[in-house]
Coordinates of C-alpha atoms and ligand atoms in Angstrom, one line a residue:
X387 CA 141.2 -45.8 -10.2
X388 CA 140.2 -48.5 -12.7
X389 CA 136.7 -50.0 -12.5
X390 CA 136.5 -53.6 -11.3
X391 CA 134.4 -56.3 -13.1
X392 CA 133.5 -59.5 -11.2
X393 CA 133.1 -62.7 -13.2
X394 CA 131.3 -65.8 -12.2
X395 CA 131.6 -69.5 -13.3
X396 CA 132.0 -69.5 -17.1
X397 CA 133.5 -66.1 -17.2
X398 CA 136.1 -67.0 -14.6
X399 CA 137.0 -70.1 -16.5
X400 CA 137.4 -68.1 -19.7
X401 CA 139.8 -65.7 -17.9
X402 CA 141.7 -68.7 -16.4
X403 CA 142.0 -70.4 -19.8
X404 CA 143.2 -67.1 -21.4
X405 CA 140.2 -66.9 -23.8
X406 CA 140.0 -63.1 -24.3
X407 CA 136.2 -62.8 -24.8
X408 CA 133.8 -62.5 -21.8
X409 CA 130.1 -62.4 -22.7
X410 CA 127.7 -60.1 -20.9
X411 CA 126.0 -63.0 -19.1
X412 CA 129.3 -64.1 -17.7
X413 CA 129.7 -60.9 -15.8
X414 CA 128.4 -60.8 -12.2
X415 CA 129.0 -57.1 -11.6
X416 CA 130.8 -54.0 -12.9
X417 CA 130.3 -50.7 -14.6
X418 CA 132.5 -48.5 -16.7
X419 CA 132.5 -46.1 -19.7
X420 CA 132.8 -47.4 -23.2
X421 CA 136.3 -48.4 -24.1
X422 CA 137.6 -48.2 -20.5
X423 CA 140.3 -50.6 -19.4
X424 CA 139.0 -52.4 -16.3
X425 CA 140.4 -54.8 -13.7
X426 CA 138.8 -58.3 -13.9
X427 CA 138.4 -60.4 -10.8
X428 CA 136.8 -63.7 -9.8
X429 CA 134.3 -64.4 -7.0
X430 CA 137.2 -64.4 -4.4
X431 CA 138.4 -61.1 -5.8
X432 CA 141.5 -62.7 -7.3
X433 CA 142.7 -60.7 -10.3
X434 CA 142.2 -62.5 -13.7
X435 CA 143.7 -59.7 -15.7
X436 CA 142.8 -56.4 -17.4
X437 CA 140.2 -56.0 -20.2
X438 CA 138.6 -53.5 -22.5
X439 CA 134.9 -52.8 -21.8
X440 CA 132.2 -52.7 -24.5
X441 CA 128.8 -51.6 -23.0
X442 CA 126.7 -52.5 -26.1
X443 CA 128.3 -55.6 -27.6
X444 CA 127.4 -59.2 -26.5
X445 CA 131.1 -59.5 -25.8
X446 CA 131.3 -57.2 -22.7
X447 CA 135.0 -57.6 -22.0
X448 CA 138.0 -58.4 -24.1
X449 CA 141.1 -59.3 -22.1
X450 CA 144.2 -57.3 -23.0
X451 CA 146.5 -59.0 -20.4
X452 CA 145.9 -62.0 -18.2
X453 CA 147.0 -63.1 -14.7
X454 CA 147.2 -62.1 -11.1
X455 CA 150.5 -60.3 -11.6
X456 CA 149.5 -58.3 -14.7
X457 CA 149.6 -54.5 -14.4
X458 CA 147.0 -52.2 -15.9
X459 CA 147.9 -51.6 -19.5
X460 CA 149.3 -48.1 -20.1
X461 CA 149.9 -46.0 -23.3
X462 CA 153.5 -47.3 -23.1
X463 CA 152.6 -51.0 -22.8
X464 CA 150.1 -50.7 -25.6
X465 CA 152.6 -49.0 -27.8
X466 CA 155.0 -51.8 -27.0
X467 CA 152.4 -54.4 -28.1
X468 CA 151.9 -52.4 -31.3
X469 CA 155.6 -52.3 -32.1
X470 CA 156.0 -56.0 -31.3
X471 CA 153.2 -56.7 -33.8
X472 CA 155.1 -54.8 -36.5
X473 CA 158.3 -56.6 -35.6
X474 CA 156.7 -60.0 -35.9
X475 CA 155.8 -59.3 -39.5
X476 CA 159.2 -58.2 -40.7
X477 CA 160.0 -61.4 -42.7
X478 CA 156.7 -61.1 -44.6
X479 CA 157.8 -57.9 -46.3
X480 CA 159.8 -59.8 -48.8
X481 CA 156.7 -61.3 -50.4
X482 CA 154.6 -58.2 -50.4
X483 CA 154.4 -54.6 -49.3
X484 CA 150.8 -55.1 -48.3
X485 CA 150.3 -56.7 -44.9
X486 CA 148.3 -56.7 -41.8
X487 CA 150.3 -55.0 -39.1
X488 CA 148.0 -55.5 -36.2
X489 CA 145.4 -58.2 -35.9
X490 CA 143.2 -57.4 -32.9
X491 CA 143.2 -59.8 -29.9
X492 CA 146.0 -62.0 -31.5
X493 CA 148.3 -59.0 -31.2
X494 CA 147.1 -57.9 -27.7
X495 CA 145.1 -54.9 -29.0
X496 CA 141.4 -56.0 -29.0
X497 CA 139.4 -54.6 -31.9
X498 CA 142.3 -52.9 -33.7
X499 CA 143.1 -53.7 -37.3
X500 CA 146.0 -52.0 -39.1
X501 CA 146.7 -52.9 -42.7
X502 CA 149.5 -51.5 -44.7
X503 CA 149.2 -51.1 -48.4
X504 CA 152.5 -49.8 -49.6
X505 CA 152.7 -46.1 -48.6
X506 CA 149.2 -46.1 -47.0
X507 CA 147.9 -47.6 -43.8
X508 CA 144.2 -48.4 -43.3
X509 CA 142.9 -48.7 -39.7
X510 CA 139.8 -50.3 -38.5
X511 CA 138.5 -49.9 -34.9
X512 CA 136.0 -52.6 -34.1
X513 CA 135.6 -51.9 -30.4
X514 CA 135.2 -48.7 -28.4
X515 CA 138.6 -49.4 -26.9
X516 CA 140.3 -49.5 -30.3
X517 CA 138.3 -46.4 -31.3
X518 CA 139.7 -44.5 -28.4
X519 CA 143.2 -45.7 -29.2
X520 CA 143.2 -44.4 -32.8
X521 CA 144.9 -41.0 -32.1
X522 CA 147.8 -42.9 -30.3
X523 CA 148.0 -45.5 -33.2
X524 CA 148.3 -42.6 -35.7
X525 CA 151.2 -41.2 -33.7
X526 CA 152.9 -44.6 -33.3
X527 CA 152.6 -45.3 -37.1
X528 CA 154.0 -41.9 -38.0
X529 CA 157.0 -42.6 -35.7
X530 CA 157.6 -46.2 -36.8
X531 CA 156.7 -46.2 -40.5
X532 CA 156.0 -42.6 -41.7
X533 CA 153.2 -43.7 -44.1
X534 CA 152.1 -41.2 -46.7
X535 CA 148.4 -41.6 -45.8
X536 CA 146.4 -43.0 -42.8
X537 CA 142.8 -43.8 -43.3
X538 CA 140.1 -45.2 -41.0
X539 CA 137.8 -47.7 -42.7
X540 CA 135.4 -47.7 -39.9
X541 CA 132.5 -48.8 -42.1
X542 CA 132.6 -52.5 -41.1
X543 CA 129.1 -53.6 -40.2
X544 CA 130.2 -55.2 -37.0
X545 CA 130.8 -51.8 -35.5
X546 CA 127.0 -51.5 -35.2
X547 CA 127.1 -54.3 -32.6
X548 CA 129.4 -52.1 -30.5
X549 CA 127.2 -49.0 -30.9
X550 CA 129.8 -47.3 -33.1
X551 CA 128.9 -45.3 -36.2
X552 CA 129.9 -46.5 -39.7
X553 CA 132.2 -44.0 -41.3
X554 CA 135.3 -43.6 -43.5
X555 CA 137.7 -41.0 -42.1
X556 CA 141.0 -39.6 -43.4
X557 CA 143.3 -39.5 -40.3
X558 CA 146.7 -38.2 -41.5
X559 CA 148.8 -37.4 -44.5
X560 CA 147.7 -37.3 -48.1
X561 CA 144.2 -38.4 -49.2
X562 CA 144.9 -41.4 -51.4
X563 CA 141.8 -43.1 -52.9
X564 CA 143.9 -46.0 -54.2
X565 CA 147.5 -47.3 -54.1
X566 CA 149.5 -49.9 -56.0
X567 CA 151.1 -52.8 -54.1
X568 CA 153.1 -55.8 -55.1
X569 CA 152.4 -59.4 -54.2
X570 CA 155.0 -61.9 -55.4
X571 CA 155.8 -60.8 -58.9
X572 CA 152.5 -59.1 -59.5
X573 CA 151.1 -55.6 -59.1
X574 CA 147.7 -54.8 -57.7
X575 CA 145.6 -51.7 -57.4
X576 CA 144.0 -51.4 -54.0
X577 CA 140.8 -49.4 -53.7
X578 CA 141.3 -47.9 -50.3
X579 CA 138.0 -46.0 -50.0
X580 CA 135.5 -48.5 -51.3
X581 CA 137.4 -51.8 -51.6
X582 CA 136.1 -54.9 -49.7
X583 CA 137.5 -55.4 -46.2
X584 CA 140.2 -52.7 -45.9
X585 CA 141.0 -53.0 -49.6
X586 CA 142.3 -56.5 -50.1
X587 CA 141.9 -60.0 -48.7
X588 CA 145.4 -60.1 -47.2
X589 CA 144.7 -63.3 -45.3
X590 CA 144.8 -65.3 -48.6
X591 CA 148.2 -64.0 -49.7
X592 CA 150.2 -67.2 -49.1
X593 CA 147.4 -69.4 -50.6
X594 CA 147.3 -67.1 -53.7
X595 CA 151.1 -67.4 -54.1
X596 CA 151.1 -71.1 -53.6
X597 CA 148.2 -71.6 -56.1
X598 CA 150.3 -69.7 -58.6
X599 CA 153.1 -72.3 -58.0
X600 CA 151.0 -75.4 -58.3
X601 CA 149.0 -74.4 -61.5
X602 CA 150.6 -76.2 -64.4
X603 CA 151.6 -74.7 -67.7
X604 CA 148.7 -74.8 -70.1
X605 CA 146.0 -75.3 -67.5
X606 CA 142.5 -73.9 -67.9
X607 CA 141.6 -72.2 -64.6
X608 CA 138.4 -71.0 -63.0
X609 CA 138.4 -68.5 -60.1
X610 CA 134.8 -68.3 -59.0
X611 CA 134.9 -65.6 -56.4
X612 CA 137.7 -63.5 -57.8
X613 CA 137.4 -60.0 -56.1
X614 CA 140.4 -58.0 -57.4
X615 CA 141.7 -61.1 -59.2
X616 CA 144.2 -62.4 -56.7
X617 CA 144.2 -66.1 -57.4
X618 CA 143.3 -65.6 -61.1
X619 CA 146.3 -63.4 -61.7
X620 CA 148.8 -65.6 -59.9
X621 CA 147.4 -68.5 -62.0
X622 CA 147.5 -66.6 -65.2
X623 CA 151.3 -66.4 -65.2
X624 CA 151.4 -70.1 -66.2
X625 CA 147.9 -71.1 -67.2
X626 CA 146.7 -70.9 -70.8
X627 CA 143.4 -69.4 -69.9
X628 CA 141.7 -68.1 -66.7
X629 CA 138.0 -67.4 -66.2
X630 CA 137.4 -65.1 -63.2
X631 CA 133.9 -64.5 -61.8
X632 CA 132.5 -62.1 -59.2
X633 CA 129.0 -60.8 -58.6
X634 CA 130.2 -57.3 -57.8
X635 CA 130.7 -55.0 -60.8
X636 CA 133.2 -53.0 -58.8
X637 CA 135.3 -56.1 -58.1
X638 CA 135.2 -57.1 -61.7
X639 CA 136.3 -53.6 -62.8
X640 CA 139.2 -53.7 -60.3
X641 CA 140.2 -57.1 -61.4
X642 CA 140.2 -55.8 -65.0
X643 CA 142.5 -53.0 -64.1
X644 CA 144.9 -55.5 -62.3
X645 CA 144.9 -57.7 -65.4
X646 CA 145.9 -54.7 -67.5
X647 CA 148.4 -53.5 -65.0
X648 CA 150.3 -56.8 -65.3
X649 CA 150.0 -57.0 -69.0
X650 CA 148.1 -60.3 -69.0
X651 CA 145.9 -61.2 -71.9
X652 CA 144.7 -64.7 -70.9
X653 CA 142.2 -63.7 -68.2
X654 CA 138.4 -63.4 -69.0
X655 CA 136.4 -61.5 -66.4
X656 CA 132.6 -61.9 -65.9
X657 CA 130.2 -60.4 -63.5
X658 CA 127.7 -63.0 -62.3
X659 CA 126.4 -65.2 -59.5
X660 CA 128.8 -68.1 -59.3
X661 CA 126.2 -70.6 -58.1
X662 CA 124.3 -70.1 -61.3
X663 CA 127.3 -69.6 -63.5
X664 CA 128.9 -72.9 -62.4
X665 CA 125.7 -74.7 -63.0
X666 CA 125.6 -73.3 -66.6
X667 CA 129.3 -74.3 -67.1
X668 CA 128.4 -77.9 -66.1
X669 CA 125.4 -77.9 -68.4
X670 CA 127.7 -76.7 -71.3
X671 CA 130.1 -79.5 -70.5
X672 CA 133.0 -77.1 -69.9
X673 CA 136.0 -78.5 -68.1
X674 CA 138.9 -77.0 -66.1
X675 CA 142.2 -78.1 -64.7
X676 CA 142.1 -76.0 -61.6
X677 CA 139.2 -74.3 -59.8
X678 CA 139.4 -71.8 -56.9
X679 CA 136.5 -71.2 -54.5
X680 CA 137.0 -68.4 -52.0
X681 CA 133.4 -67.3 -51.2
X682 CA 132.4 -64.8 -48.6
X683 CA 131.6 -66.1 -45.1
X684 CA 128.3 -67.9 -45.7
X685 CA 127.8 -68.2 -41.9
X686 CA 128.4 -65.1 -39.9
X687 CA 126.4 -66.4 -36.9
X688 CA 125.7 -69.8 -35.5
X689 CA 122.1 -69.6 -36.6
X690 CA 123.2 -69.3 -40.3
X691 CA 125.4 -72.4 -40.1
X692 CA 122.8 -74.9 -41.4
X693 CA 122.2 -72.9 -44.6
X694 CA 125.9 -72.2 -44.9
X695 CA 126.7 -75.9 -44.9
X696 CA 124.3 -76.5 -47.8
X697 CA 125.9 -73.5 -49.7
X698 CA 129.4 -74.7 -49.2
X699 CA 128.5 -78.3 -50.2
X700 CA 126.7 -77.1 -53.3
X701 CA 129.4 -74.9 -54.6
X702 CA 132.1 -77.5 -53.9
X703 CA 130.0 -80.2 -55.7
X704 CA 129.7 -77.9 -58.7
X705 CA 133.4 -77.1 -58.7
X706 CA 134.3 -80.9 -58.5
X707 CA 132.0 -81.6 -61.4
X708 CA 133.9 -79.0 -63.5
X709 CA 137.4 -80.6 -62.9
X710 CA 139.1 -82.9 -65.3
X711 CA 140.7 -86.1 -63.8
X712 CA 143.9 -85.0 -62.0
X713 CA 142.5 -81.5 -61.6
X714 CA 143.1 -79.2 -58.6
X715 CA 140.5 -77.6 -56.3
X716 CA 141.6 -74.8 -54.0
X717 CA 138.7 -74.3 -51.7
X718 CA 138.3 -72.0 -48.7
X719 CA 135.9 -71.1 -46.0
X720 CA 136.4 -67.9 -43.9
X721 CA 133.5 -68.5 -41.6
X722 CA 134.8 -68.9 -38.1
X723 CA 131.5 -70.5 -37.2
X724 CA 132.8 -73.5 -39.3
X725 CA 135.8 -75.2 -37.7
X726 CA 138.2 -77.1 -40.0
X727 CA 136.8 -80.6 -39.2
X728 CA 133.3 -79.5 -40.2
X729 CA 134.6 -77.9 -43.4
X730 CA 136.4 -81.2 -44.2
X731 CA 133.1 -83.0 -43.6
X732 CA 131.4 -80.7 -46.1
X733 CA 134.1 -81.5 -48.6
X734 CA 133.8 -85.2 -47.9
X735 CA 130.1 -84.9 -48.6
X736 CA 130.7 -83.0 -51.8
X737 CA 133.3 -85.6 -53.0
X738 CA 130.8 -88.4 -52.2
X739 CA 128.0 -86.6 -54.1
X740 CA 130.1 -86.5 -57.3
X741 CA 131.4 -90.1 -56.7
X742 CA 135.1 -89.2 -57.1
X743 CA 138.2 -89.9 -55.1
X744 CA 139.8 -86.8 -53.8
X745 CA 143.2 -86.4 -52.2
X746 CA 144.0 -83.7 -49.7
X747 CA 147.3 -82.4 -51.0
X748 CA 147.6 -79.3 -48.8
X749 CA 145.8 -78.2 -45.7
X750 CA 146.3 -74.5 -45.4
X751 CA 145.0 -71.4 -43.5
X752 CA 145.4 -67.7 -43.2
X753 CA 148.8 -66.1 -43.8
X754 CA 151.1 -65.4 -40.9
X755 CA 150.2 -61.7 -40.5
X756 CA 146.8 -62.9 -39.3
X757 CA 148.2 -64.9 -36.3
X758 CA 146.1 -67.6 -34.6
X759 CA 145.9 -67.1 -30.8
X760 CA 145.7 -70.6 -29.5
X761 CA 143.4 -69.7 -26.6
X762 CA 141.0 -68.0 -29.1
X763 CA 139.8 -70.7 -31.5
X764 CA 137.8 -68.0 -33.3
X765 CA 141.1 -66.5 -34.5
X766 CA 141.7 -69.6 -36.7
X767 CA 139.0 -68.6 -39.1
X768 CA 140.4 -69.3 -42.6
X769 CA 140.5 -72.8 -43.8
X770 CA 141.9 -73.6 -47.3
X771 CA 142.3 -77.1 -48.8
X772 CA 144.2 -77.9 -52.0
X773 CA 142.5 -81.1 -53.3
X774 CA 143.5 -83.3 -56.2
X775 CA 140.6 -85.0 -57.9
X776 CA 140.7 -88.5 -59.3
Ligands
SAM1015 C1 136.5 -63.6 -50.0 S1 136.2 -62.6 -51.4 C2 137.3 -63.3 -52.6 C3 138.7 -62.8 -52.4 C4 139.7 -63.2 -53.5 N1 139.8 -64.6 -53.7 C5 141.0 -62.6 -53.3 O1 142.0 -63.4 -53.0 O2 141.2 -61.4 -53.3 C6 134.7 -63.2 -52.0 C7 134.2 -62.5 -53.3 O3 133.0 -63.2 -53.7 C8 132.1 -62.2 -54.3 N2 130.8 -62.9 -54.2 C9 130.0 -62.9 -53.2 N3 128.9 -63.7 -53.5 C10 129.1 -64.1 -54.8 C11 128.3 -64.9 -55.7 N4 127.2 -65.5 -55.3 N5 128.8 -65.1 -56.9 C12 130.0 -64.5 -57.3 N6 130.8 -63.8 -56.5 C13 130.3 -63.6 -55.3 C14 132.4 -60.9 -53.5 O4 132.0 -59.8 -54.3 C15 133.8 -61.0 -53.2 O5 134.6 -60.3 -54.1

């Protein structure tokens, strides 16, 4: 029989509003083993739903299904959720053969990430529940997609918060250290074993493709946080020259390989700290027609938010200073601690600092394979503005 967890006040309201996260201090009583599926009830013992239990994380319970009538999830119902997630992404395959197949709570599988890179699939289990599910996920993947290789990139630091070890494990098929994928008309090498995230920032795909469309022939473009060159390469198809920066040598090397793979000769890559490099470019009176800012999350926790706001403002001020009149700034924040109105406020502050009129031409977010669960505001984490500078 499944363990029962009793929620009080705030926890109950979370369950009723279908927010999947229940914090430890919102639990009145309950005990279970790590990763167990438990029945969640309110003070009157009315069922709120079924959730996965994490004994070490601040988030003690993550709902899998909600409501009084919901039945305890089974291997069959979890497989159905997995297959439904794959089905929802069918249309995206036209744009790329690299896509997120499963996105955790938003696909009803708390803590499970599955990213496909061509013939390889990379899994990430960010909760004990997802960790326990991995053997089943491998079997479902083999049945549904027959990937050549399945890898677990369980080296994400957040696993520590769940008491899970950091490790990279080959789970099935061939050992592939890297694969080639396509995105729009471009080819990218993905470093499966040591690349950032699970290998690529798949969430920015639509923004990269769109950026490639709005860059004008002959533009001079700056990509200040380039990683494997995503935005830079899409821009390079039209631009006259692209400068791509990253402070990771590994990222710069990977971007260099991608430039060569696509036969581009108008991209200059530099390893360096963009905060300093942008200041130097301003000092040298360099100007650009388009700038991309896609920095890492400056705020991972609420306590880091103050400093993050300063960081975002500063980097956006510098980018705005580097733009010619009529120039384009594509600027992102992937901190879920920073909701879109707050990010917009930062951009307003940056525009005011440089004393220029700035038009919002597109307000964008994460691509559709990273769905937003309306009841989980934290799942809308990527904000991306395309701005036209006066
Ligand atoms: C969110 S990723 C960029 C992803 C990229 N735009 C893409 O679409 O693939 C952020 C990148 O910024 C780099 N980075 C972090 N801090 C930096 C800094 N101070 N200066 C330059 N690059 C930095 C990281 O190495 C990482 O590659």
